[in-house]
Amino acid sequence: MKKCKIVINGKLCELEIRDAELLIETLRERLGLLGTRYSCLEGDCGVCTVLKNGKNVLSCLILTADCDGDDIVTIEGIGRGEAPHPLQNSFVEKGAIQCGFCTPGMILAAKALLDKNPRPEDAEIAKALDGNLCRCTGYVKIIDAVRDASKKL
Amino acid sequence: MPILKDFKFHAPKTLSEALGLLDKGKTSLLLAGGTFALNTLKKTSRFPSDVISLRKIGALQGIKPQGRGLWIGAMTTVADVAGSKLIENMFPSLAQAASSLGTTPVRHMATVGGNIASRFFWADLPAVLISLGAKICVAEKNKKETLPLEKFLPERSLKKFILTGIFLPENKMSSFYFRHTRAVQEVDAPYLALAFSCSRKGARLQDVRCIVNTTLSLPLSLKNVEALFENIARAKIAAREIQEALRKDTENSKLDAYRLHLLSADLEKLAYEKM
């Protein structure tokens, strides 16, 4: 077992974890943060996306023990039902959600983009979200939502 | 049920500490960005006893001028290579190759050293680095060595080593990068890449390096094509000469007719438009 200290959604967590534990396992099974999802577990689909030190990364390919000292943000950390993030509002308003399975990863990837580039072109939005797959929407409304949020932020 | 079987995890802070752990471990796996190593662990029965993360070793990070060239630390992420103004100015083909590797989150995690050490040829970085004359710095327990990247890649006798960085010699070369993909289940998968660099003397080209990433095996050096482009004034290269040189260079390769056609078109574009 390993001890590590990670800031998760703004809160310092002192964890005792298995050496071989993946970050997605820690977030979901130890901390109950279910917005980060299992799917391909190979780094292809993006539903396990979290922000690590401000950058969107794939929690299914990260060992928790290797995150000692890092700052992790999950979808639960960027807005709640009573106070959603502007990105979450835009996704709802623009109809960018159907089944909702890819949505947390998409929003976090979009947040990482807008934090670095507040007024992206559509091609830049598409490139920034290239690690997140959606089987439902066809991506057009997702790009509309990110563009809309960029005007509000 | 846990996804990965147990192993002992280490996070050394210095290179010598990491080399010591590597030497002592029964079956150790070095962990760079994790995009290749952890994926492989999920699919293999050959599990390591120890996993040694290189993330905290500062000496393996960074992009900086060194002598008459540029040093890129092995743990530098692909995203940092793609976003570096130094690399964009000095070696534009490398910046282009880095920015088209994988996806955005993968680039935030994957490292240059990890990509080279894994010998995973879906990424074009090794081919582009070879075309730029890259040298790789390798550290073992009792020695350090620097060798051309094209000599390192096929070398399988090194067992317990850590790549520390890549040195790119400064030159006044023009560099070009062509990339082709094909659709595999709605995803654009890498299919073929050509990395070309040269210097100019008047209307003639010199020091030509032409390296192909077939995505099937080690990067392929097109020696006959290089000889064709060198010391011949641009306007005098005929398309059939390009095809003949390409045929000789690839006759023992696994390249199919379509890939050869793409290469031929890229080389003609180089000869007639880019030069």
CSV table of C-alpha atoms in Angstrom, one decimal, chain A:
chain,number,residue,atom,x,y,z
A,1,MET,CA,0.0,0.0,0.0
A,2,LYS,CA,1.1,3.6,-0.6
A,3,LYS,CA,0.3,6.8,1.1
A,4,CYS,CA,-0.2,9.9,-1.1
A,5,LYS,CA,-1.6,13.4,-0.8
A,6,ILE,CA,-3.6,14.6,-3.8
A,7,VAL,CA,-5.8,17.7,-4.0
A,8,ILE,CA,-9.1,16.5,-5.5
A,9,ASN,CA,-11.7,19.1,-6.4
A,10,GLY,CA,-10.0,21.6,-4.2
A,11,LYS,CA,-9.8,19.4,-1.1
A,12,LEU,CA,-6.6,17.8,0.1
A,13,CYS,CA,-7.1,14.1,0.3
A,14,GLU,CA,-4.6,11.9,2.2
A,15,LEU,CA,-5.1,8.4,0.8
A,16,GLU,CA,-3.8,5.0,1.4
A,17,ILE,CA,-4.0,3.1,-1.8
A,18,ARG,CA,-2.8,-0.1,-3.5
A,19,ASP,CA,0.5,0.4,-5.5
A,20,ALA,CA,-1.2,-0.8,-8.7
A,21,GLU,CA,-4.4,1.2,-8.2
A,22,LEU,CA,-5.5,3.3,-11.2
A,23,LEU,CA,-6.8,6.9,-10.7
A,24,ILE,CA,-10.2,6.0,-12.1
A,25,GLU,CA,-10.5,3.2,-9.5
A,26,THR,CA,-9.6,5.6,-6.7
A,27,LEU,CA,-12.0,8.3,-7.8
A,28,ARG,CA,-15.0,6.0,-8.3
A,29,GLU,CA,-14.5,3.3,-5.7
A,30,ARG,CA,-12.8,5.0,-2.9
A,31,LEU,CA,-14.2,8.5,-3.2
A,32,GLY,CA,-17.6,7.9,-4.8
A,33,LEU,CA,-17.0,10.4,-7.7
A,34,LEU,CA,-19.0,8.5,-10.3
A,35,GLY,CA,-18.9,11.2,-13.0
A,36,THR,CA,-15.6,9.8,-14.2
A,37,ARG,CA,-16.6,6.7,-16.1
A,38,TYR,CA,-15.3,3.3,-17.2
A,39,SER,CA,-15.5,2.4,-20.8
A,40,CYS,CA,-12.7,1.3,-23.1
A,41,LEU,CA,-10.0,1.5,-20.4
A,42,GLU,CA,-7.4,1.9,-23.2
A,43,GLY,CA,-7.3,5.7,-23.5
A,44,ASP,CA,-9.3,5.9,-26.7
A,45,CYS,CA,-12.8,7.0,-25.6
A,46,GLY,CA,-12.2,9.8,-23.2
A,47,VAL,CA,-15.1,9.1,-20.7
A,48,CYS,CA,-12.5,8.8,-17.9
A,49,THR,CA,-11.2,12.3,-18.5
A,50,VAL,CA,-10.1,14.4,-15.5
A,51,LEU,CA,-8.1,17.5,-15.2
A,52,LYS,CA,-4.6,17.0,-13.8
A,53,ASN,CA,-2.8,20.2,-13.0
A,54,GLY,CA,-5.2,21.9,-15.4
A,55,LYS,CA,-4.7,19.6,-18.4
A,56,ASN,CA,-7.2,17.0,-19.6
A,57,VAL,CA,-5.8,13.5,-19.1
A,58,LEU,CA,-7.1,9.9,-19.0
A,59,SER,CA,-7.6,8.5,-15.5
A,60,CYS,CA,-7.7,4.9,-16.8
A,61,LEU,CA,-4.0,5.2,-17.7
A,62,ILE,CA,-2.7,6.9,-14.6
A,63,LEU,CA,-1.6,5.2,-11.3
A,64,THR,CA,-2.9,7.0,-8.3
A,65,ALA,CA,0.4,6.6,-6.5
A,66,ASP,CA,2.0,8.6,-9.4
A,67,CYS,CA,-0.3,11.6,-8.6
A,68,ASP,CA,1.2,12.4,-5.2
A,69,GLY,CA,1.2,16.2,-5.0
A,70,ASP,CA,-1.0,16.7,-8.0
A,71,ASP,CA,-4.2,18.7,-8.4
A,72,ILE,CA,-7.1,16.6,-9.8
A,73,VAL,CA,-10.5,18.0,-10.9
A,74,THR,CA,-13.4,15.8,-11.8
A,75,ILE,CA,-16.8,16.8,-13.3
A,76,GLU,CA,-18.1,17.1,-9.7
A,77,GLY,CA,-15.5,19.8,-9.0
A,78,ILE,CA,-16.6,22.3,-11.7
A,79,GLY,CA,-20.2,22.8,-10.9
A,80,ARG,CA,-23.2,21.4,-9.0
A,81,GLY,CA,-26.9,21.2,-9.7
A,82,GLU,CA,-27.7,24.4,-7.9
A,83,ALA,CA,-24.7,26.3,-9.4
A,84,PRO,CA,-23.7,24.8,-12.7
A,85,HIS,CA,-20.6,25.8,-14.6
A,86,PRO,CA,-21.4,28.0,-17.7
A,87,LEU,CA,-20.2,25.0,-19.8
A,88,GLN,CA,-22.7,22.7,-18.2
A,89,ASN,CA,-25.5,25.3,-18.8
A,90,SER,CA,-24.4,25.7,-22.5
A,91,PHE,CA,-24.4,21.9,-23.0
A,92,VAL,CA,-28.0,21.8,-21.7
A,93,GLU,CA,-29.2,24.9,-23.6
A,94,LYS,CA,-27.7,23.8,-26.9
A,95,GLY,CA,-28.9,20.2,-26.8
A,96,ALA,CA,-25.4,18.8,-26.7
A,97,ILE,CA,-26.4,15.9,-24.4
A,98,GLN,CA,-28.3,12.8,-25.5
A,99,CYS,CA,-27.4,9.7,-23.4
A,100,GLY,CA,-25.0,11.9,-21.3
A,101,PHE,CA,-22.3,9.2,-21.0
A,102,CYS,CA,-19.5,11.2,-22.8
A,103,THR,CA,-20.6,14.5,-21.3
A,104,PRO,CA,-18.4,14.8,-18.2
A,105,GLY,CA,-15.3,14.1,-20.3
A,106,MET,CA,-16.4,16.5,-23.0
A,107,ILE,CA,-17.0,19.3,-20.5
A,108,LEU,CA,-13.7,18.8,-18.7
A,109,ALA,CA,-11.8,18.8,-22.0
A,110,ALA,CA,-13.6,21.9,-23.0
A,111,LYS,CA,-12.8,23.5,-19.7
A,112,ALA,CA,-9.1,22.7,-20.2
A,113,LEU,CA,-9.3,24.4,-23.6
A,114,LEU,CA,-11.2,27.5,-22.4
A,115,ASP,CA,-8.8,28.0,-19.5
A,116,LYS,CA,-5.9,28.2,-22.0
A,117,ASN,CA,-7.7,29.8,-25.0
A,118,PRO,CA,-10.8,31.7,-24.0
A,119,ARG,CA,-11.9,32.4,-27.6
A,120,PRO,CA,-11.2,29.3,-29.7
A,121,GLU,CA,-12.2,28.8,-33.3
A,122,ASP,CA,-14.4,25.8,-34.1
A,123,ALA,CA,-11.4,23.9,-35.5
A,124,GLU,CA,-9.5,24.5,-32.2
A,125,ILE,CA,-12.5,23.3,-30.3
A,126,ALA,CA,-12.7,20.1,-32.4
A,127,LYS,CA,-9.0,19.5,-31.9
A,128,ALA,CA,-9.2,20.0,-28.2
A,129,LEU,CA,-12.0,17.5,-27.9
A,130,ASP,CA,-10.4,14.9,-30.2
A,131,GLY,CA,-9.8,12.6,-27.3
A,132,ASN,CA,-13.5,12.3,-26.4
A,133,LEU,CA,-15.8,10.2,-28.5
A,134,CYS,CA,-19.6,10.6,-28.7
A,135,ARG,CA,-21.9,8.0,-30.3
A,136,CYS,CA,-25.0,10.0,-30.0
A,137,THR,CA,-24.8,13.7,-31.0
A,138,GLY,CA,-22.6,13.9,-34.1
A,139,TYR,CA,-20.5,16.5,-32.3
A,140,VAL,CA,-22.0,19.6,-34.0
A,141,LYS,CA,-24.1,20.7,-30.9
A,142,ILE,CA,-21.2,19.9,-28.6
A,143,ILE,CA,-19.0,22.4,-30.6
A,144,ASP,CA,-21.9,24.9,-30.6
A,145,ALA,CA,-22.1,24.5,-26.8
A,146,VAL,CA,-18.4,25.1,-26.2
A,147,ARG,CA,-18.5,28.2,-28.5
A,148,ASP,CA,-21.5,29.5,-26.6
A,149,ALA,CA,-19.8,29.0,-23.3
A,150,SER,CA,-16.7,30.8,-24.5
A,151,LYS,CA,-18.7,33.9,-25.1
A,152,LYS,CA,-20.1,33.8,-21.6
A,153,LEU,CA,-16.9,33.1,-19.7
